[in-house]
PDB file of C-alpha atoms in Angstrom:
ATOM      1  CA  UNK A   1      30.584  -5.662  -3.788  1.00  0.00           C
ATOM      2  CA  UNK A   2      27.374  -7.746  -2.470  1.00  0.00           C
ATOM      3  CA  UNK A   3      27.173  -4.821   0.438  1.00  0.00           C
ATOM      4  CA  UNK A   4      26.874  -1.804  -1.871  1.00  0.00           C
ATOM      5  CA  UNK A   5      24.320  -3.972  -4.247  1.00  0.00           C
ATOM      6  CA  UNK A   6      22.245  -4.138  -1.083  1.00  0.00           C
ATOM      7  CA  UNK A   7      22.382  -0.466   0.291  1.00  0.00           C
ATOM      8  CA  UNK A   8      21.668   0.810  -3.486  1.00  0.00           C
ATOM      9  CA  UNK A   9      18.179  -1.351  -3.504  1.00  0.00           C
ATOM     10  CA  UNK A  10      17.237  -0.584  -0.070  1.00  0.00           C
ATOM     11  CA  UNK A  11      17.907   3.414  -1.921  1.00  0.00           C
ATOM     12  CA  UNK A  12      15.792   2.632  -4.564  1.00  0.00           C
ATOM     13  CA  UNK A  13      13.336   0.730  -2.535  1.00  0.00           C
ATOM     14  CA  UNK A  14      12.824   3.918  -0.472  1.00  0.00           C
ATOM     15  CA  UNK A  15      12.587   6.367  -3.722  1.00  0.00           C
ATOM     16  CA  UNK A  16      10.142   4.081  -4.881  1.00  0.00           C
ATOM     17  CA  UNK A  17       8.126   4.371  -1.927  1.00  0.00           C
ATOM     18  CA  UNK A  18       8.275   8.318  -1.845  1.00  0.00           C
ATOM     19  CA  UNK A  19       6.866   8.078  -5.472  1.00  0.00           C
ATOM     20  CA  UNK A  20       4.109   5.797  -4.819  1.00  0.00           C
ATOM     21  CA  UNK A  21       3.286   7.872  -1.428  1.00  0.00           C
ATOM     22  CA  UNK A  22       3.563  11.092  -3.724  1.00  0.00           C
ATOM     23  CA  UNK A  23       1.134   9.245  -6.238  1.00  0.00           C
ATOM     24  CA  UNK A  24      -1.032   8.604  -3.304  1.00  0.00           C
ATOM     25  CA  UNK A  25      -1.914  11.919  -1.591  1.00  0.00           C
ATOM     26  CA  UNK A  26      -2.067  13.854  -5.018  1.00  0.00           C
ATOM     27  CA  UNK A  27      -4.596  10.785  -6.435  1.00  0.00           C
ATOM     28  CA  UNK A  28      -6.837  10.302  -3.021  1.00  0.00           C
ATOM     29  CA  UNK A  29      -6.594  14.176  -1.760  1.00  0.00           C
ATOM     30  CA  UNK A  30      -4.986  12.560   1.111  1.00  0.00           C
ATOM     31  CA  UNK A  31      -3.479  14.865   3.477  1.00  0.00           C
ATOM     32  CA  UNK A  32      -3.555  13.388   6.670  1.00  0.00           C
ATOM     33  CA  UNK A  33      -0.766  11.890   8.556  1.00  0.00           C
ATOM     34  CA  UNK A  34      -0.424   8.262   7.531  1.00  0.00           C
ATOM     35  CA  UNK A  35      -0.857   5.863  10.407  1.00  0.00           C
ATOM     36  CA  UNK A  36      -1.000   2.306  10.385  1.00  0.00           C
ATOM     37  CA  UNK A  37      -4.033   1.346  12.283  1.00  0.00           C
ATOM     38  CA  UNK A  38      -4.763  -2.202  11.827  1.00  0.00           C
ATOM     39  CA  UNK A  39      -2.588  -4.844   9.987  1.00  0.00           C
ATOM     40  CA  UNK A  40      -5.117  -7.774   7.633  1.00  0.00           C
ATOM     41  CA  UNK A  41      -3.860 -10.486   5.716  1.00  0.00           C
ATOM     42  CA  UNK A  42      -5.914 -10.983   2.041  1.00  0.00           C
ATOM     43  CA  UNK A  43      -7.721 -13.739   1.758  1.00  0.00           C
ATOM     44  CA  UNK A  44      -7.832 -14.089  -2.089  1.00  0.00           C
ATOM     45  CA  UNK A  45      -6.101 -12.849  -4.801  1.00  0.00           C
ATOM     46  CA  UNK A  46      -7.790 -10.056  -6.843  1.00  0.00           C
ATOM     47  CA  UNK A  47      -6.721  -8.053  -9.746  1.00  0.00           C
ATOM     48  CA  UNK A  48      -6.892  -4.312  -9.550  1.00  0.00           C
ATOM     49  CA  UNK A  49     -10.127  -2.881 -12.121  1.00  0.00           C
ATOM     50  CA  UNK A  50      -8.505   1.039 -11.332  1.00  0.00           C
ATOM     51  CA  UNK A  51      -5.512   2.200 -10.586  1.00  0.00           C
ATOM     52  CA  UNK A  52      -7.219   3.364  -7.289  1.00  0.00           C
ATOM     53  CA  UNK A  53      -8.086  -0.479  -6.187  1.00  0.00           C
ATOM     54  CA  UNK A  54      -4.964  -2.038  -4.890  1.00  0.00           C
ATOM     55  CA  UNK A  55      -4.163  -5.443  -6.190  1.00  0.00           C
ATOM     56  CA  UNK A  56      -3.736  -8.508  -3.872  1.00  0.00           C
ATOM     57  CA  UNK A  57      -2.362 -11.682  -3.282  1.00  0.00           C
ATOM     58  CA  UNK A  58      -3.674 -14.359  -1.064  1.00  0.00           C
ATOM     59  CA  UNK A  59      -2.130 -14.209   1.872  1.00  0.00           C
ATOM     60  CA  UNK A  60      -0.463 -10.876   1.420  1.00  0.00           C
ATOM     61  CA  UNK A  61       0.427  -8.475   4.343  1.00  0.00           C
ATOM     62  CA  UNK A  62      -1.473  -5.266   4.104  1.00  0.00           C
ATOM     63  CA  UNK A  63      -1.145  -1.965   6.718  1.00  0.00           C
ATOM     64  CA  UNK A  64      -4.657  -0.604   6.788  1.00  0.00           C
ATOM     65  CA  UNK A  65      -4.165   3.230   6.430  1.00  0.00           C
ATOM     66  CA  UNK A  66      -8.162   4.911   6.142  1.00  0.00           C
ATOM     67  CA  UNK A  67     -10.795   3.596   6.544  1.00  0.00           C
ATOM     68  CA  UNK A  68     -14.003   4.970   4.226  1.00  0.00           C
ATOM     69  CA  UNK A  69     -17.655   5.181   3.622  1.00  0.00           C
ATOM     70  CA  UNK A  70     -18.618   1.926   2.488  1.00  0.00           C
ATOM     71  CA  UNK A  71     -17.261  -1.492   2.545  1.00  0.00           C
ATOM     72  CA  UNK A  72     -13.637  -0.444   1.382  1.00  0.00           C
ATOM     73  CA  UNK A  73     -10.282   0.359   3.401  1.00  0.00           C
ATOM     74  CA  UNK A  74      -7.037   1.909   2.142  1.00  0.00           C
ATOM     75  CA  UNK A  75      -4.525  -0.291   2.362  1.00  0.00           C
ATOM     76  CA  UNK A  76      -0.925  -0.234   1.783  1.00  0.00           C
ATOM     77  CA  UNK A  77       1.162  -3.574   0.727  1.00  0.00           C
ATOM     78  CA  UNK A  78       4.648  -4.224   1.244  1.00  0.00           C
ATOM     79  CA  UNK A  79       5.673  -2.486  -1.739  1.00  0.00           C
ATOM     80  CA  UNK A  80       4.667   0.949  -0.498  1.00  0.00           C
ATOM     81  CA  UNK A  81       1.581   0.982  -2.816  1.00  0.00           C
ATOM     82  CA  UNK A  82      -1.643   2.279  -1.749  1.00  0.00           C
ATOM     83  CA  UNK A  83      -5.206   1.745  -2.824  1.00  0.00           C
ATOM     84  CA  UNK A  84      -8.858   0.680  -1.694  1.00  0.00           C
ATOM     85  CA  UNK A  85      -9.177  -2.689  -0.281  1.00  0.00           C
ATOM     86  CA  UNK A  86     -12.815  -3.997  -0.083  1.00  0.00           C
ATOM     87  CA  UNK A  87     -12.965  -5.528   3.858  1.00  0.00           C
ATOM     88  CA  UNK A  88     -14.576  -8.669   2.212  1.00  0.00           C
ATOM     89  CA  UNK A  89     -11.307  -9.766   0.961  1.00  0.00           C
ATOM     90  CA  UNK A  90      -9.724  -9.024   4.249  1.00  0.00           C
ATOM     91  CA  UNK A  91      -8.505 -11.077   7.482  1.00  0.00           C
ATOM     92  CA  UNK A  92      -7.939  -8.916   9.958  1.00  0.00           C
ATOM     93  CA  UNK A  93      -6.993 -12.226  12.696  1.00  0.00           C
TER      94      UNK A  93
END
Protein backbone atom coordinates (compact mmCIF):
# COMPACT_ATOMS: atom_id res chain seq x y z
CA UNK A 1 0.00 0.00 0.00
CA UNK A 2 3.11 2.31 1.17
CA UNK A 3 4.36 1.92 -2.75
CA UNK A 4 1.24 3.34 -4.43
CA UNK A 5 1.08 6.23 -1.52
CA UNK A 6 4.52 7.12 -2.85
CA UNK A 7 4.04 7.01 -6.74
CA UNK A 8 0.60 9.08 -6.22
CA UNK A 9 2.73 12.07 -4.40
CA UNK A 10 5.59 11.93 -6.64
CA UNK A 11 2.10 12.42 -9.37
CA UNK A 12 0.97 15.16 -7.57
CA UNK A 13 4.34 16.56 -6.85
CA UNK A 14 4.87 16.77 -10.64
CA UNK A 15 1.20 18.37 -11.39
CA UNK A 16 2.06 20.74 -8.91
CA UNK A 17 5.11 21.70 -10.55
CA UNK A 18 3.44 22.04 -14.12
CA UNK A 19 1.01 24.51 -12.34
CA UNK A 20 3.49 26.59 -10.68
CA UNK A 21 5.72 26.52 -14.07
CA UNK A 22 2.33 27.42 -15.92
CA UNK A 23 1.87 30.28 -13.23
CA UNK A 24 5.35 31.27 -14.03
CA UNK A 25 5.67 31.96 -17.79
CA UNK A 26 2.04 33.47 -18.00
CA UNK A 27 3.05 35.91 -14.71
CA UNK A 28 6.89 36.83 -15.87
CA UNK A 29 6.20 36.69 -19.89
CA UNK A 30 8.72 34.03 -19.67
CA UNK A 31 9.18 32.14 -22.74
CA UNK A 32 12.50 30.98 -22.84
CA UNK A 33 13.74 27.56 -22.24
CA UNK A 34 14.32 27.11 -18.53
CA UNK A 35 17.89 26.27 -17.68
CA UNK A 36 19.44 25.96 -14.49
CA UNK A 37 22.50 28.06 -14.57
CA UNK A 38 23.89 28.44 -11.22
CA UNK A 39 22.72 26.66 -7.97
CA UNK A 40 22.90 29.43 -4.38
CA UNK A 41 22.02 28.53 -1.06
CA UNK A 42 19.89 31.59 0.95
CA UNK A 43 21.46 33.02 3.49
CA UNK A 44 18.44 34.34 5.51
CA UNK A 45 15.04 33.76 5.66
CA UNK A 46 12.74 36.37 4.02
CA UNK A 47 9.09 36.57 3.55
CA UNK A 48 7.71 37.15 0.11
CA UNK A 49 6.09 41.20 -0.13
CA UNK A 50 4.50 39.92 -3.94
CA UNK A 51 3.58 37.03 -5.21
CA UNK A 52 6.43 37.70 -7.78
CA UNK A 53 9.29 37.66 -4.86
CA UNK A 54 9.95 34.11 -3.93
CA UNK A 55 10.04 33.35 -0.28
CA UNK A 56 13.14 31.80 1.44
CA UNK A 57 14.51 29.92 4.07
CA UNK A 58 17.96 30.08 5.43
CA UNK A 59 19.80 27.69 4.04
CA UNK A 60 17.42 26.70 1.32
CA UNK A 61 18.52 25.22 -2.10
CA UNK A 62 17.61 27.49 -4.93
CA UNK A 63 18.26 26.75 -9.04
CA UNK A 64 18.97 30.19 -10.40
CA UNK A 65 16.86 30.33 -13.66
CA UNK A 66 17.29 34.39 -15.17
CA UNK A 67 19.11 36.55 -14.26
CA UNK A 68 17.71 40.49 -14.56
CA UNK A 69 18.39 44.13 -14.60
CA UNK A 70 19.18 44.99 -11.22
CA UNK A 71 20.21 43.26 -8.14
CA UNK A 72 17.53 40.38 -8.44
CA UNK A 73 17.70 36.69 -9.95
CA UNK A 74 14.85 34.26 -10.67
CA UNK A 75 15.10 31.55 -8.71
CA UNK A 76 13.33 28.38 -8.38
CA UNK A 77 13.15 26.34 -4.86
CA UNK A 78 12.64 22.82 -4.39
CA UNK A 79 9.05 23.06 -4.58
CA UNK A 80 8.97 24.04 -8.24
CA UNK A 81 8.10 27.69 -7.34
CA UNK A 82 9.56 30.53 -9.09
CA UNK A 83 10.14 34.14 -8.25
CA UNK A 84 12.81 37.06 -7.92
CA UNK A 85 15.54 36.47 -5.54
CA UNK A 86 17.54 39.64 -4.58
CA UNK A 87 21.53 38.30 -4.97
CA UNK A 88 22.07 39.94 -1.48
CA UNK A 89 20.35 37.15 0.17
CA UNK A 90 22.22 34.69 -1.91
CA UNK A 91 25.37 32.23 -1.47
CA UNK A 92 26.31 31.16 -4.49
CA UNK A 93 29.68 28.96 -2.71
Amino acid sequence: RKIFKVKKSNAEKSKKMEKEEKFFRKTFMYDKEIKVINTATAECSVPSKRRVDLPLTAGEQLEVIDVTEGSAVICRNSEGRYGYVLVEHLNFR
